Structure formats: C-alpha cells, structure tokens
Amino acid sequence: MSQPILITGAAGGSQGSTGRLVAGLLRKQGIPVRAFVHKLDARSDELRLQGAEIVEGDLLDPASVQVAMKEVKRAYFTYPVADGLLEAATIFAATARDAGLELVVNNSQFQGTPDDPAFRDLQRAPSFRNLQHRLADRIFDWAQVGAVHLQTPPYYENVRALVSRSVADQNAVFLPWGDGNAVIPLAGAEDVSRAAATLLAGSGMPSEKIYPLVSETPTVREIVATLGRAIGREIRYVPITDEQWADAVKERLNPHALDHLTHLWQYFRNSKEHRQATNAIREVTGRNPQSLEEFFQANAKSLGAAGQ
C-alpha cells in the first residue's frame, strides 16, 4: 500500500487512545501512516520515530483537514469525548467525499444489535453524546465515502480510570451503578484498535458496514469480583448517587464528558434490555478478544495489586 492511511487522534488521549494504537499497529506492518495530531509534542515525536508522517491540525478546521487528506484513500476517524463531534464529523465527511476516499473507519458508540429496538433509534439514545454519534454515523453514510462504523461500548480502560484511585486507597469501588445488578457492556481499546487496523489494512473493502464490538457484558458485581481476583484481594462495591459521583469527578472531566457519563450510568441502571457479547472482534481480527480479567491482570500494578 503506497498511499498513507490517515489516522486522527494519533497522539492518543487519557484513556482509550485508539488513534495512537491504530497508528502503531499499521506501522508495525510497514504500512504508511499519516498521523493527524492536535499539537506537536513528545507523543508526536514518538510517532515520527515509528516512521509516521506527522500533520498538525484541528478536526474543526476544514483547511487543516483538507491538507491532511491529500492523496489519501483510507482514514480512521475518532473524536474525544468533548464538544464538537458533529462539526468535526461533518467537516471530515465532506472533505473525504471531495477527496474521493474509499474507506473511512469511524469510531462510534454501541447502539445495540440490529434486532434490538434501540438500534439506530434516535429517540432512545442513552445520552446526548450517543445521539451525536448516531447522527455522525448517518453523516458519514450520506457522504458515500465507504464508511464503516465500529460501535463500541465503554472501554476496559474507562473502568480502570474510574476505579483505580479508590481501589488502591480504600479497596473499594464508589460508582452510581445501582444495586450491582446492572449490566455494563465492555471492550478493550486494544481490541477495538486491532479491528480498525485490520479493516484499514485489508486489500479489499470490509464485508460489513457496522461492527458492534462488545467483548463482555458483566454485571457490576461481576466486574468488581473480577477485579478482586485479578489483583489478589477483596474489593467492595459501594453504590453512590449521581450527584455524589459528579461532585467527585467534576475537576477531572469536561462538562460534555460528565453529562454523557452521568446519563450513561442512568441508562445502564434502568435498562431492561438483554445485552450479549458479539463475535465481531474475533471475526475481524481472527483472534479472541482480551477478557476483562486479563486486562485487570495486565494493569494490576496501577490498581494496587497485592504484593506490588
């Protein structure tokens, strides 16, 4: 493949960092990568050392997106949990259409399965951010740029960020997840990134337009029990109110992310819909997805594992 693959979010963020992971996976295969980064820093320097071409820009700036997309046929689109998703998706889709892209792999959010009444139902989106993703998916479809949507649930990395401090300090998880019976669909960012890289690197076009990437569907109590096994000590789950949780994390989250997660927790607490893991990661990558317990074991040190 002589033309570079454009990767947005390539420098990575504070949690999933799928753009950075996708760029690294493609470079390991010797595939040319054009890494679109918001600013030049140590992270972009690392990408350059891996052999990626670096383009500094902003997804909300049409001119910089146009420059980044020059002589590109395939691209990965992801956007942080912050204001601007619909504007960025529209700019990216319109530019991709003008540039004649053949494939855009879009990092979206889980929306249910085709037989789920909530699937692509705008009125049943669990949060405003999720609604924005559903609308962004349609924008990419309307642009006719070969869009493929990776519909992902919360990442294992999100769970780690939510619980690491209290687990290490108090052997407890304080979250507004109800009585412990709520089901939280999850996937690992590494598996999502591997699926994206596989689709982008393929010689042909993907066979599907939508890939729901759900590795596990544990209850809250099962998540906590799995964490305890992985780090070698008992962990308590302590349910708290939405207000208590929002007050505790408001200094670490932007208002958009705080609103999204608050509504998402309410949705999971109250939802009666039956959720199941999917085979999409295995079908795309040819390997089994990482389990939640494997993820916790790999990150045991940051969670204050026994003996660490």
PDB file of C-alpha atoms in Angstrom:
ATOM      1  CA  MET A   1       0.000   0.000   0.000  1.00  0.00           C
ATOM      2  CA  SER A   2       1.796   3.125  -1.224  1.00  0.00           C
ATOM      3  CA  GLN A   3      -0.717   5.780  -0.161  1.00  0.00           C
ATOM      4  CA  PRO A   4      -0.693   6.702   3.513  1.00  0.00           C
ATOM      5  CA  ILE A   5      -3.594   5.893   5.791  1.00  0.00           C
ATOM      6  CA  LEU A   6      -4.780   8.976   7.668  1.00  0.00           C
ATOM      7  CA  ILE A   7      -5.185   8.412  11.412  1.00  0.00           C
ATOM      8  CA  THR A   8      -6.923  11.046  13.517  1.00  0.00           C
ATOM      9  CA  GLY A   9      -6.358  11.197  17.269  1.00  0.00           C
ATOM     10  CA  ALA A  10      -2.960   9.682  16.573  1.00  0.00           C
ATOM     11  CA  ALA A  11      -1.238  11.222  19.587  1.00  0.00           C
ATOM     12  CA  GLY A  12      -3.684   9.480  21.915  1.00  0.00           C
ATOM     13  CA  GLY A  13      -5.728  10.740  24.828  1.00  0.00           C
ATOM     14  CA  SER A  14      -6.037   9.952  28.508  1.00  0.00           C
ATOM     15  CA  GLN A  15      -7.835   6.585  28.245  1.00  0.00           C
ATOM     16  CA  GLY A  16      -8.547   4.515  25.126  1.00  0.00           C
ATOM     17  CA  SER A  17      -6.082   6.229  22.763  1.00  0.00           C
ATOM     18  CA  THR A  18      -7.289   4.140  19.832  1.00  0.00           C
ATOM     19  CA  GLY A  19      -5.785   6.518  17.258  1.00  0.00           C
ATOM     20  CA  ARG A  20      -2.312   6.041  18.699  1.00  0.00           C
ATOM     21  CA  LEU A  21      -2.778   2.275  18.876  1.00  0.00           C
ATOM     22  CA  VAL A  22      -4.086   2.042  15.292  1.00  0.00           C
ATOM     23  CA  ALA A  23      -1.144   4.080  14.005  1.00  0.00           C
ATOM     24  CA  GLY A  24       1.317   1.824  15.810  1.00  0.00           C
ATOM     25  CA  LEU A  25      -0.300  -1.372  14.560  1.00  0.00           C
ATOM     26  CA  LEU A  26      -0.189  -0.170  10.955  1.00  0.00           C
ATOM     27  CA  ARG A  27       3.427   0.942  11.216  1.00  0.00           C
ATOM     28  CA  LYS A  28       4.420  -2.475  12.574  1.00  0.00           C
ATOM     29  CA  GLN A  29       3.092  -3.874   9.292  1.00  0.00           C
ATOM     30  CA  GLY A  30       5.144  -1.375   7.319  1.00  0.00           C
ATOM     31  CA  ILE A  31       2.039   0.489   6.137  1.00  0.00           C
ATOM     32  CA  PRO A  32       2.478   4.249   5.541  1.00  0.00           C
ATOM     33  CA  VAL A  33       0.678   6.309   8.176  1.00  0.00           C
ATOM     34  CA  ARG A  34      -0.175   9.997   8.194  1.00  0.00           C
ATOM     35  CA  ALA A  35      -0.717  10.883  11.840  1.00  0.00           C
ATOM     36  CA  PHE A  36      -3.074  13.802  12.409  1.00  0.00           C
ATOM     37  CA  VAL A  37      -2.247  15.397  15.771  1.00  0.00           C
ATOM     38  CA  HIS A  38      -3.602  18.448  17.554  1.00  0.00           C
ATOM     39  CA  LYS A  39      -0.169  19.632  18.644  1.00  0.00           C
ATOM     40  CA  LEU A  40       3.485  18.685  18.294  1.00  0.00           C
ATOM     41  CA  ASP A  41       4.922  17.206  21.481  1.00  0.00           C
ATOM     42  CA  ALA A  42       6.665  14.107  22.798  1.00  0.00           C
ATOM     43  CA  ARG A  43       3.804  11.908  21.596  1.00  0.00           C
ATOM     44  CA  SER A  44       4.121  13.109  18.008  1.00  0.00           C
ATOM     45  CA  ASP A  45       7.894  12.703  18.269  1.00  0.00           C
ATOM     46  CA  GLU A  46       7.336   9.059  19.186  1.00  0.00           C
ATOM     47  CA  LEU A  47       5.067   8.575  16.187  1.00  0.00           C
ATOM     48  CA  ARG A  48       7.710  10.123  13.945  1.00  0.00           C
ATOM     49  CA  LEU A  49      10.292   7.693  15.316  1.00  0.00           C
ATOM     50  CA  GLN A  50       7.924   4.861  14.342  1.00  0.00           C
ATOM     51  CA  GLY A  51       8.023   6.158  10.778  1.00  0.00           C
ATOM     52  CA  ALA A  52       4.706   8.018  10.661  1.00  0.00           C
ATOM     53  CA  GLU A  53       4.274  11.239   8.730  1.00  0.00           C
ATOM     54  CA  ILE A  54       3.081  13.932  11.149  1.00  0.00           C
ATOM     55  CA  VAL A  55       0.449  16.530  10.256  1.00  0.00           C
ATOM     56  CA  GLU A  56      -0.506  19.092  12.891  1.00  0.00           C
ATOM     57  CA  GLY A  57      -4.069  20.332  12.702  1.00  0.00           C
ATOM     58  CA  ASP A  58      -7.552  20.548  14.148  1.00  0.00           C
ATOM     59  CA  LEU A  59     -10.551  18.448  13.118  1.00  0.00           C
ATOM     60  CA  LEU A  60     -12.663  21.589  13.465  1.00  0.00           C
ATOM     61  CA  ASP A  61     -10.502  23.417  10.903  1.00  0.00           C
ATOM     62  CA  PRO A  62     -11.540  22.470   7.331  1.00  0.00           C
ATOM     63  CA  ALA A  63      -8.264  23.740   5.845  1.00  0.00           C
ATOM     64  CA  SER A  64      -6.053  21.527   8.001  1.00  0.00           C
ATOM     65  CA  VAL A  65      -8.294  18.501   7.392  1.00  0.00           C
ATOM     66  CA  GLN A  66      -8.032  19.115   3.653  1.00  0.00           C
ATOM     67  CA  VAL A  67      -4.230  19.231   3.859  1.00  0.00           C
ATOM     68  CA  ALA A  68      -4.140  16.028   5.915  1.00  0.00           C
ATOM     69  CA  MET A  69      -6.361  14.198   3.432  1.00  0.00           C
ATOM     70  CA  LYS A  70      -4.289  14.958   0.335  1.00  0.00           C
ATOM     71  CA  GLU A  71      -3.503  11.754  -1.627  1.00  0.00           C
ATOM     72  CA  VAL A  72      -5.272   9.620   0.973  1.00  0.00           C
ATOM     73  CA  LYS A  73      -7.751   6.843   0.186  1.00  0.00           C
ATOM     74  CA  ARG A  74      -8.360   5.399   3.650  1.00  0.00           C
ATOM     75  CA  ALA A  75      -8.761   7.029   7.038  1.00  0.00           C
ATOM     76  CA  TYR A  76      -9.606   6.394  10.686  1.00  0.00           C
ATOM     77  CA  PHE A  77     -11.887   8.912  12.386  1.00  0.00           C
ATOM     78  CA  THR A  78     -12.135   9.294  16.134  1.00  0.00           C
ATOM     79  CA  TYR A  79     -13.016  12.271  18.293  1.00  0.00           C
ATOM     80  CA  PRO A  80     -12.558  12.817  22.046  1.00  0.00           C
ATOM     81  CA  VAL A  81     -15.481  12.971  24.453  1.00  0.00           C
ATOM     82  CA  ALA A  82     -15.741  16.745  24.151  1.00  0.00           C
ATOM     83  CA  ASP A  83     -17.795  19.339  22.319  1.00  0.00           C
ATOM     84  CA  GLY A  84     -17.530  19.384  18.531  1.00  0.00           C
ATOM     85  CA  LEU A  85     -18.182  15.815  17.395  1.00  0.00           C
ATOM     86  CA  LEU A  86     -20.902  16.662  14.859  1.00  0.00           C
ATOM     87  CA  GLU A  87     -18.955  19.591  13.415  1.00  0.00           C
ATOM     88  CA  ALA A  88     -15.793  17.501  13.126  1.00  0.00           C
ATOM     89  CA  ALA A  89     -17.639  14.562  11.546  1.00  0.00           C
ATOM     90  CA  THR A  90     -19.308  16.843   9.009  1.00  0.00           C
ATOM     91  CA  ILE A  91     -16.029  18.535   8.058  1.00  0.00           C
ATOM     92  CA  PHE A  92     -14.242  15.195   7.814  1.00  0.00           C
ATOM     93  CA  ALA A  93     -17.013  13.501   5.799  1.00  0.00           C
ATOM     94  CA  ALA A  94     -17.375  16.391   3.367  1.00  0.00           C
ATOM     95  CA  THR A  95     -13.611  16.600   2.837  1.00  0.00           C
ATOM     96  CA  ALA A  96     -13.388  12.832   2.401  1.00  0.00           C
ATOM     97  CA  ARG A  97     -16.111  12.956  -0.248  1.00  0.00           C
ATOM     98  CA  ASP A  98     -14.335  15.737  -2.136  1.00  0.00           C
ATOM     99  CA  ALA A  99     -11.022  13.856  -1.894  1.00  0.00           C
ATOM    100  CA  GLY A 100     -12.550  10.593  -3.162  1.00  0.00           C
ATOM    101  CA  LEU A 101     -11.801   8.427  -0.142  1.00  0.00           C
ATOM    102  CA  GLU A 102     -12.812   4.790  -0.494  1.00  0.00           C
ATOM    103  CA  LEU A 103     -12.918   3.846   3.200  1.00  0.00           C
ATOM    104  CA  VAL A 104     -13.446   5.709   6.464  1.00  0.00           C
ATOM    105  CA  VAL A 105     -13.385   3.583   9.623  1.00  0.00           C
ATOM    106  CA  ASN A 106     -15.444   5.561  12.120  1.00  0.00           C
ATOM    107  CA  ASN A 107     -15.025   5.020  15.858  1.00  0.00           C
ATOM    108  CA  SER A 108     -18.630   5.288  17.042  1.00  0.00           C
ATOM    109  CA  GLN A 109     -20.557   4.134  20.125  1.00  0.00           C
ATOM    110  CA  PHE A 110     -22.507   0.965  20.775  1.00  0.00           C
ATOM    111  CA  GLN A 111     -26.144   1.283  19.745  1.00  0.00           C
ATOM    112  CA  GLY A 112     -27.489  -2.216  20.234  1.00  0.00           C
ATOM    113  CA  THR A 113     -27.778  -5.011  17.726  1.00  0.00           C
ATOM    114  CA  PRO A 114     -29.978  -4.992  14.580  1.00  0.00           C
ATOM    115  CA  ASP A 115     -32.727  -6.925  16.387  1.00  0.00           C
ATOM    116  CA  ASP A 116     -32.631  -4.541  19.371  1.00  0.00           C
ATOM    117  CA  PRO A 117     -35.465  -1.956  19.316  1.00  0.00           C
ATOM    118  CA  ALA A 118     -32.939   0.728  20.300  1.00  0.00           C
ATOM    119  CA  PHE A 119     -30.738   0.046  17.283  1.00  0.00           C
ATOM    120  CA  ARG A 120     -30.262   3.323  15.370  1.00  0.00           C
ATOM    121  CA  ASP A 121     -33.337   4.742  17.131  1.00  0.00           C
ATOM    122  CA  LEU A 122     -32.553   8.409  17.692  1.00  0.00           C
ATOM    123  CA  GLN A 123     -35.261   8.737  20.335  1.00  0.00           C
ATOM    124  CA  ARG A 124     -33.707   6.018  22.504  1.00  0.00           C
ATOM    125  CA  ALA A 125     -30.122   7.258  22.652  1.00  0.00           C
ATOM    126  CA  PRO A 126     -28.935   6.949  26.286  1.00  0.00           C
ATOM    127  CA  SER A 127     -27.093  10.295  26.222  1.00  0.00           C
ATOM    128  CA  PHE A 128     -26.687  13.384  24.086  1.00  0.00           C
ATOM    129  CA  ARG A 129     -23.186  12.220  23.146  1.00  0.00           C
ATOM    130  CA  ASN A 130     -24.584   8.889  21.988  1.00  0.00           C
ATOM    131  CA  LEU A 131     -27.184  10.724  19.928  1.00  0.00           C
ATOM    132  CA  GLN A 132     -24.389  12.745  18.336  1.00  0.00           C
ATOM    133  CA  HIS A 133     -22.613   9.523  17.370  1.00  0.00           C
ATOM    134  CA  ARG A 134     -25.784   8.166  15.773  1.00  0.00           C
ATOM    135  CA  LEU A 135     -26.131  11.357  13.761  1.00  0.00           C
ATOM    136  CA  ALA A 136     -22.425  11.349  12.846  1.00  0.00           C
ATOM    137  CA  ASP A 137     -22.801   7.789  11.537  1.00  0.00           C
ATOM    138  CA  ARG A 138     -25.545   8.971   9.198  1.00  0.00           C
ATOM    139  CA  ILE A 139     -23.451  11.916   8.031  1.00  0.00           C
ATOM    140  CA  PHE A 140     -20.669   9.524   7.022  1.00  0.00           C
ATOM    141  CA  ASP A 141     -23.170   7.254   5.291  1.00  0.00           C
ATOM    142  CA  TRP A 142     -24.673  10.147   3.349  1.00  0.00           C
ATOM    143  CA  ALA A 143     -21.192  11.274   2.257  1.00  0.00           C
ATOM    144  CA  GLN A 144     -20.723   7.929   0.447  1.00  0.00           C
ATOM    145  CA  VAL A 145     -17.107   7.508   1.493  1.00  0.00           C
ATOM    146  CA  GLY A 146     -17.248   3.769   2.242  1.00  0.00           C
ATOM    147  CA  ALA A 147     -17.906   4.399   5.923  1.00  0.00           C
ATOM    148  CA  VAL A 148     -17.607   1.502   8.349  1.00  0.00           C
ATOM    149  CA  HIS A 149     -18.804   2.084  11.899  1.00  0.00           C
ATOM    150  CA  LEU A 150     -17.145   0.479  14.903  1.00  0.00           C
ATOM    151  CA  GLN A 151     -19.846   0.670  17.540  1.00  0.00           C
ATOM    152  CA  THR A 152     -18.007   0.385  20.822  1.00  0.00           C
ATOM    153  CA  PRO A 153     -19.184   0.244  24.453  1.00  0.00           C
ATOM    154  CA  PRO A 154     -17.213   1.724  27.360  1.00  0.00           C
ATOM    155  CA  TYR A 155     -13.612   0.527  27.327  1.00  0.00           C
ATOM    156  CA  TYR A 156     -11.872  -1.525  29.971  1.00  0.00           C
ATOM    157  CA  GLU A 157      -9.588   1.494  30.194  1.00  0.00           C
ATOM    158  CA  ASN A 158     -12.573   3.641  31.210  1.00  0.00           C
ATOM    159  CA  VAL A 159     -13.328   1.283  34.084  1.00  0.00           C
ATOM    160  CA  ARG A 160      -9.697   1.387  35.202  1.00  0.00           C
ATOM    161  CA  ALA A 161      -9.756   5.193  35.220  1.00  0.00           C
ATOM    162  CA  LEU A 162     -12.980   5.209  37.233  1.00  0.00           C
ATOM    163  CA  VAL A 163     -11.840   2.840  39.981  1.00  0.00           C
ATOM    164  CA  SER A 164      -8.040   2.868  40.213  1.00  0.00           C
ATOM    165  CA  ARG A 165      -7.741   5.578  42.861  1.00  0.00           C
ATOM    166  CA  SER A 166     -10.358   4.254  45.274  1.00  0.00           C
ATOM    167  CA  VAL A 167      -9.288   0.635  44.790  1.00  0.00           C
ATOM    168  CA  ALA A 168      -5.660   1.443  45.564  1.00  0.00           C
ATOM    169  CA  ASP A 169      -6.537   3.631  48.570  1.00  0.00           C
ATOM    170  CA  GLN A 170      -9.648   2.027  50.056  1.00  0.00           C
ATOM    171  CA  ASN A 171     -10.149  -1.405  48.454  1.00  0.00           C
ATOM    172  CA  ALA A 172     -13.488  -0.119  47.221  1.00  0.00           C
ATOM    173  CA  VAL A 173     -15.331   0.965  44.080  1.00  0.00           C
ATOM    174  CA  PHE A 174     -17.591   4.014  44.517  1.00  0.00           C
ATOM    175  CA  LEU A 175     -19.871   4.379  41.486  1.00  0.00           C
ATOM    176  CA  PRO A 176     -23.523   5.266  40.727  1.00  0.00           C
ATOM    177  CA  TRP A 177     -24.183   1.899  39.127  1.00  0.00           C
ATOM    178  CA  GLY A 178     -27.181   0.931  41.264  1.00  0.00           C
ATOM    179  CA  ASP A 179     -27.589  -2.232  43.312  1.00  0.00           C
ATOM    180  CA  GLY A 180     -24.875  -4.141  41.471  1.00  0.00           C
ATOM    181  CA  ASN A 181     -27.086  -5.995  39.029  1.00  0.00           C
ATOM    182  CA  ALA A 182     -26.810  -3.525  36.135  1.00  0.00           C
ATOM    183  CA  VAL A 183     -25.125  -4.921  33.031  1.00  0.00           C
ATOM    184  CA  ILE A 184     -22.224  -2.871  31.649  1.00  0.00           C
ATOM    185  CA  PRO A 185     -21.134  -3.864  28.104  1.00  0.00           C
ATOM    186  CA  LEU A 186     -17.372  -3.527  27.701  1.00  0.00           C
ATOM    187  CA  ALA A 187     -14.491  -3.944  25.261  1.00  0.00           C
ATOM    188  CA  GLY A 188     -10.759  -3.330  25.346  1.00  0.00           C
ATOM    189  CA  ALA A 189      -9.348  -0.364  23.426  1.00  0.00           C
ATOM    190  CA  GLU A 190      -6.561  -2.592  22.123  1.00  0.00           C
ATOM    191  CA  ASP A 191      -9.075  -4.945  20.511  1.00  0.00           C
ATOM    192  CA  VAL A 192     -11.055  -2.046  19.040  1.00  0.00           C
ATOM    193  CA  SER A 193      -7.815  -0.645  17.619  1.00  0.00           C
ATOM    194  CA  ARG A 194      -6.782  -4.010  16.229  1.00  0.00           C
ATOM    195  CA  ALA A 195     -10.139  -4.337  14.480  1.00  0.00           C
ATOM    196  CA  ALA A 196      -9.775  -0.851  12.994  1.00  0.00           C
ATOM    197  CA  ALA A 197      -6.220  -1.527  11.817  1.00  0.00           C
ATOM    198  CA  THR A 198      -7.247  -4.841  10.253  1.00  0.00           C
ATOM    199  CA  LEU A 199     -10.054  -3.210   8.285  1.00  0.00           C
ATOM    200  CA  LEU A 200      -7.844  -0.327   7.147  1.00  0.00           C
ATOM    201  CA  ALA A 201      -5.016  -2.616   6.070  1.00  0.00           C
ATOM    202  CA  GLY A 202      -7.207  -5.070   4.155  1.00  0.00           C
ATOM    203  CA  SER A 203      -6.714  -5.414   0.430  1.00  0.00           C
ATOM    204  CA  GLY A 204     -10.452  -5.192  -0.229  1.00  0.00           C
ATOM    205  CA  MET A 205     -13.414  -3.441   1.316  1.00  0.00           C
ATOM    206  CA  PRO A 206     -14.913  -4.660   4.627  1.00  0.00           C
ATOM    207  CA  SER A 207     -17.805  -7.072   4.309  1.00  0.00           C
ATOM    208  CA  GLU A 208     -19.990  -5.180   6.789  1.00  0.00           C
ATOM    209  CA  LYS A 209     -20.886  -1.545   7.365  1.00  0.00           C
ATOM    210  CA  ILE A 210     -21.422  -1.898  11.120  1.00  0.00           C
ATOM    211  CA  TYR A 211     -19.338  -3.854  13.614  1.00  0.00           C
ATOM    212  CA  PRO A 212     -20.726  -3.927  17.193  1.00  0.00           C
ATOM    213  CA  LEU A 213     -17.581  -4.602  19.250  1.00  0.00           C
ATOM    214  CA  VAL A 214     -18.672  -5.956  22.630  1.00  0.00           C
ATOM    215  CA  SER A 215     -16.272  -8.343  24.351  1.00  0.00           C
ATOM    216  CA  GLU A 216     -18.114  -8.910  27.630  1.00  0.00           C
ATOM    217  CA  THR A 217     -21.398  -7.998  29.323  1.00  0.00           C
ATOM    218  CA  PRO A 218     -20.759  -8.402  33.063  1.00  0.00           C
ATOM    219  CA  THR A 219     -22.906  -7.089  35.875  1.00  0.00           C
ATOM    220  CA  VAL A 220     -21.433  -4.513  38.211  1.00  0.00           C
ATOM    221  CA  ARG A 221     -20.907  -7.163  40.884  1.00  0.00           C
ATOM    222  CA  GLU A 222     -19.141  -9.386  38.361  1.00  0.00           C
ATOM    223  CA  ILE A 223     -16.849  -6.507  37.363  1.00  0.00           C
ATOM    224  CA  VAL A 224     -15.867  -5.929  40.992  1.00  0.00           C
ATOM    225  CA  ALA A 225     -15.394  -9.645  41.671  1.00  0.00           C
ATOM    226  CA  THR A 226     -13.240  -9.994  38.551  1.00  0.00           C
ATOM    227  CA  LEU A 227     -11.128  -7.052  39.678  1.00  0.00           C
ATOM    228  CA  GLY A 228     -10.640  -8.601  43.102  1.00  0.00           C
ATOM    229  CA  ARG A 229      -9.481 -11.913  41.625  1.00  0.00           C
ATOM    230  CA  ALA A 230      -7.093 -10.183  39.263  1.00  0.00           C
ATOM    231  CA  ILE A 231      -5.332  -8.107  41.915  1.00  0.00           C
ATOM    232  CA  GLY A 232      -5.490 -10.659  44.702  1.00  0.00           C
ATOM    233  CA  ARG A 233      -7.671  -9.015  47.332  1.00  0.00           C
ATOM    234  CA  GLU A 234     -11.326  -8.415  48.101  1.00  0.00           C
ATOM    235  CA  ILE A 235     -12.847  -5.239  46.686  1.00  0.00           C
ATOM    236  CA  ARG A 236     -16.112  -3.709  47.918  1.00  0.00           C
ATOM    237  CA  TYR A 237     -18.691  -2.116  45.658  1.00  0.00           C
ATOM    238  CA  VAL A 238     -20.281   0.956  47.268  1.00  0.00           C
ATOM    239  CA  PRO A 239     -23.213   2.442  45.320  1.00  0.00           C
ATOM    240  CA  ILE A 240     -23.391   6.232  45.386  1.00  0.00           C
ATOM    241  CA  THR A 241     -25.730   8.799  43.878  1.00  0.00           C
ATOM    242  CA  ASP A 242     -25.215  10.529  40.543  1.00  0.00           C
ATOM    243  CA  GLU A 243     -24.701  13.788  42.431  1.00  0.00           C
ATOM    244  CA  GLN A 244     -22.010  12.316  44.692  1.00  0.00           C
ATOM    245  CA  TRP A 245     -20.172  10.867  41.716  1.00  0.00           C
ATOM    246  CA  ALA A 246     -20.404  14.061  39.664  1.00  0.00           C
ATOM    247  CA  ASP A 247     -19.068  16.099  42.573  1.00  0.00           C
ATOM    248  CA  ALA A 248     -16.134  13.712  42.967  1.00  0.00           C
ATOM    249  CA  VAL A 249     -15.054  13.759  39.306  1.00  0.00           C
ATOM    250  CA  LYS A 250     -16.039  17.247  38.124  1.00  0.00           C
ATOM    251  CA  GLU A 251     -12.441  18.502  38.378  1.00  0.00           C
ATOM    252  CA  ARG A 252     -11.205  15.680  36.109  1.00  0.00           C
ATOM    253  CA  LEU A 253     -13.897  15.664  33.403  1.00  0.00           C
ATOM    254  CA  ASN A 254     -15.064  18.327  30.997  1.00  0.00           C
ATOM    255  CA  PRO A 255     -18.797  19.196  31.192  1.00  0.00           C
ATOM    256  CA  HIS A 256     -19.574  17.284  27.969  1.00  0.00           C
ATOM    257  CA  ALA A 257     -17.985  14.070  29.268  1.00  0.00           C
ATOM    258  CA  LEU A 258     -19.588  14.486  32.683  1.00  0.00           C
ATOM    259  CA  ASP A 259     -23.044  14.874  31.148  1.00  0.00           C
ATOM    260  CA  HIS A 260     -22.513  11.878  28.855  1.00  0.00           C
ATOM    261  CA  LEU A 261     -21.333   9.532  31.588  1.00  0.00           C
ATOM    262  CA  THR A 262     -23.999  10.610  34.070  1.00  0.00           C
ATOM    263  CA  HIS A 263     -26.739   9.790  31.564  1.00  0.00           C
ATOM    264  CA  LEU A 264     -24.980   6.581  30.537  1.00  0.00           C
ATOM    265  CA  TRP A 265     -24.905   5.318  34.138  1.00  0.00           C
ATOM    266  CA  GLN A 266     -28.617   6.117  34.453  1.00  0.00           C
ATOM    267  CA  TYR A 267     -29.303   4.208  31.260  1.00  0.00           C
ATOM    268  CA  PHE A 268     -27.408   1.108  32.378  1.00  0.00           C
ATOM    269  CA  ARG A 269     -29.060   1.192  35.813  1.00  0.00           C
ATOM    270  CA  ASN A 270     -32.556   1.418  34.415  1.00  0.00           C
ATOM    271  CA  SER A 271     -32.333  -0.532  31.182  1.00  0.00           C
ATOM    272  CA  LYS A 272     -34.070  -3.888  30.968  1.00  0.00           C
ATOM    273  CA  GLU A 273     -32.686  -4.738  27.538  1.00  0.00           C
ATOM    274  CA  HIS A 274     -30.770  -8.003  27.305  1.00  0.00           C
ATOM    275  CA  ARG A 275     -27.226  -7.479  26.086  1.00  0.00           C
ATOM    276  CA  GLN A 276     -24.824 -10.081  24.782  1.00  0.00           C
ATOM    277  CA  ALA A 277     -21.209 -10.091  23.725  1.00  0.00           C
ATOM    278  CA  THR A 278     -20.637 -10.161  19.979  1.00  0.00           C
ATOM    279  CA  ASN A 279     -18.229 -12.135  17.801  1.00  0.00           C
ATOM    280  CA  ALA A 280     -17.231  -9.119  15.719  1.00  0.00           C
ATOM    281  CA  ILE A 281     -13.716  -8.700  17.134  1.00  0.00           C
ATOM    282  CA  ARG A 282     -12.911 -12.361  16.515  1.00  0.00           C
ATOM    283  CA  GLU A 283     -14.433 -12.266  13.047  1.00  0.00           C
ATOM    284  CA  VAL A 284     -12.449  -9.183  12.033  1.00  0.00           C
ATOM    285  CA  THR A 285      -9.091  -9.884  13.675  1.00  0.00           C
ATOM    286  CA  GLY A 286      -9.036 -13.683  13.744  1.00  0.00           C
ATOM    287  CA  ARG A 287      -8.249 -13.761  17.458  1.00  0.00           C
ATOM    288  CA  ASN A 288     -10.224 -13.853  20.663  1.00  0.00           C
ATOM    289  CA  PRO A 289     -10.683 -10.509  22.398  1.00  0.00           C
ATOM    290  CA  GLN A 290      -8.932  -9.751  25.647  1.00  0.00           C
ATOM    291  CA  SER A 291     -11.061 -10.605  28.668  1.00  0.00           C
ATOM    292  CA  LEU A 292     -11.759  -8.127  31.433  1.00  0.00           C
ATOM    293  CA  GLU A 293      -9.821 -10.268  33.888  1.00  0.00           C
ATOM    294  CA  GLU A 294      -6.817 -10.366  31.565  1.00  0.00           C
ATOM    295  CA  PHE A 295      -6.962  -6.583  31.305  1.00  0.00           C
ATOM    296  CA  PHE A 296      -7.090  -6.154  35.073  1.00  0.00           C
ATOM    297  CA  GLN A 297      -4.183  -8.582  35.485  1.00  0.00           C
ATOM    298  CA  ALA A 298      -2.129  -6.672  32.913  1.00  0.00           C
ATOM    299  CA  ASN A 299      -2.843  -3.435  34.805  1.00  0.00           C
ATOM    300  CA  ALA A 300      -2.578  -4.852  38.303  1.00  0.00           C
ATOM    301  CA  LYS A 301       0.220  -2.509  39.367  1.00  0.00           C
ATOM    302  CA  SER A 302      -1.811   0.636  38.697  1.00  0.00           C
ATOM    303  CA  LEU A 303      -4.663  -0.904  40.673  1.00  0.00           C
ATOM    304  CA  GLY A 304      -2.525  -1.621  43.707  1.00  0.00           C
ATOM    305  CA  ALA A 305      -2.362  -5.390  43.388  1.00  0.00           C
ATOM    306  CA  ALA A 306      -1.347  -7.453  46.386  1.00  0.00           C
ATOM    307  CA  GLY A 307       2.416  -7.804  46.563  1.00  0.00           C
ATOM    308  CA  GLN A 308       3.025  -4.929  44.138  1.00  0.00           C
TER     309      GLN A 308
END
